[in-house]
C-alpha cells in the first residue's frame, strides 16, 4: 500500500506517465522555441508581436504551455534533478556543494520555466477586466517577487549573473506591477513589454531545455560527456549574442521601464565580456598554433643543416669542433715526408747503378 500514490495508482507507473509527458513537453518546447527564435530574431518575422489570441498565436501559445508544463512536471522528479555539472572547473574549485548545485539546477530547470510562462499566458488569455483588477495583479506580482527572492538566494552561490538572466526581468516587471497597480496599466504604458517578455522566454526556455536534454541523453549513455560540453559551449553563447544584438537593434532601453531594462543592460554587458573572452581565446589559439608551426619549421631547418654538414670526410678535433678531414692534415709535415722519401729513393737508385 505504501507504493501507491492514490488507491489503485502505483507510484512507479505514475512516475512513468509523468516522465513521458515531461519528455514530450520539453522536446515540444525546445523545437517550437528554436523555430520561433529563428523566425523572430534571424528572419525578422516577429510572430510574437501580437499578444491577442488569433490563428497566428497558435505556436506561441503551444510554446508557453509546453514550457510551463515542463517546469511543473519536473516537480515530480525534484529529488532526482542532477547535482553535478560537466565543466572544466570542478564543484570543489567553485566552492559549491552537490546540494547547492542541485538547487541551482532546480531553480533554472524548473522554477525559471514556470516564471517564463506566467505573464505571457495571462496577457494572452485573460480578459482586460481581469488584467485591470488590482488585487489579482498585485497578488500574482507578490508571488513572483517571492519566488525571485528564493532564486536569488539559490543562485548567489553559483553566480549572481544567473539571477539576472533567469529571473531579473520578471523580478523587475513584478515590482513595476506593484508600483503601477495592474497588469493592464503596465501594458498600456509600455506596449513593447509583453513582446519583450515573450522573446526573453524563448531565450531562457531554449537554453534550459537544450542543456537538460543533453544531460539526460548523457545519463543514458547516448552521447558522450564531451558532446554535452561542446554542445552547451556553442549553443548557449550563440543564442545570447543574437538575443542581445536584437535587443540593442530594437532599442529596448527606450521602450522598457528601468525596472526591467536594468537586467537587460547587465545581460548585454555579460555578453560583451563573453564575446571579448571568446575573441581573446581564438586569437591566443591562432597565435600559439602559428608559433608552434614556426618553431617546428625552425627545428626541421636546423636538423636539415646538420644532416647536410655530415660527410665521410668530417672529423672531430680535440677541441670538439667538427671540421673536414682536409683541415686536419698538416701539409708542411706532409711535404717534408714526401721530400725525404724522394731523396731516399734517389740514393737507392744511385747505389743500384754502381
CSV table of N, CA and C in Angstrom, one decimal, residues 137-142 145 173-182 186:
chain,number,residue,atom,x,y,z
A,137,UNK,N,-3.7,41.3,-9.9
A,137,UNK,CA,-2.4,41.7,-10.5
A,137,UNK,C,-1.3,41.7,-9.4
A,138,UNK,N,-1.6,42.4,-8.3
A,138,UNK,CA,-0.7,42.5,-7.2
A,138,UNK,C,-0.4,41.2,-6.5
A,139,UNK,N,-1.4,40.4,-6.4
A,139,UNK,CA,-1.2,39.0,-5.8
A,139,UNK,C,-0.3,38.2,-6.6
A,140,UNK,N,-0.4,38.2,-7.9
A,140,UNK,CA,0.5,37.5,-8.8
A,140,UNK,C,1.9,38.1,-8.7
A,141,UNK,N,2.0,39.4,-8.7
A,141,UNK,CA,3.3,40.0,-8.6
A,141,UNK,C,4.0,39.7,-7.3
A,142,UNK,N,3.3,39.7,-6.2
A,142,UNK,CA,3.9,39.3,-4.9
A,142,UNK,C,4.4,37.9,-4.9
A,145,UNK,N,7.6,37.9,-7.0
A,145,UNK,CA,8.7,38.5,-6.3
A,145,UNK,C,9.3,37.6,-5.3
A,173,UNK,N,9.7,43.4,-13.5
A,173,UNK,CA,8.4,43.6,-14.0
A,173,UNK,C,7.4,43.5,-12.9
A,174,UNK,N,7.5,42.5,-12.0
A,174,UNK,CA,6.6,42.4,-10.9
A,174,UNK,C,6.6,43.6,-10.0
A,175,UNK,N,7.8,44.2,-9.7
A,175,UNK,CA,7.9,45.4,-8.9
A,175,UNK,C,7.1,46.5,-9.7
A,176,UNK,N,7.3,46.6,-11.0
A,176,UNK,CA,6.6,47.6,-11.8
A,176,UNK,C,5.1,47.5,-11.6
A,177,UNK,N,4.6,46.2,-11.6
A,177,UNK,CA,3.1,46.0,-11.4
A,177,UNK,C,2.7,46.4,-10.0
A,178,UNK,N,3.5,46.2,-9.0
A,178,UNK,CA,3.2,46.6,-7.6
A,178,UNK,C,3.1,48.1,-7.5
A,179,UNK,N,4.0,48.8,-8.2
A,179,UNK,CA,4.0,50.2,-8.1
A,179,UNK,C,3.0,50.9,-9.0
A,180,UNK,N,2.7,50.2,-10.2
A,180,UNK,CA,1.8,50.8,-11.1
A,180,UNK,C,0.3,50.5,-10.8
A,181,UNK,N,0.0,49.3,-10.4
A,181,UNK,CA,-1.3,49.0,-10.0
A,181,UNK,C,-1.9,47.8,-10.6
A,182,UNK,N,-1.7,47.5,-11.9
A,182,UNK,CA,-2.3,46.4,-12.5
A,182,UNK,C,-1.5,46.0,-13.8
A,186,UNK,N,0.3,48.5,-16.9
A,186,UNK,CA,1.7,48.4,-17.3
A,186,UNK,C,1.8,48.2,-18.9
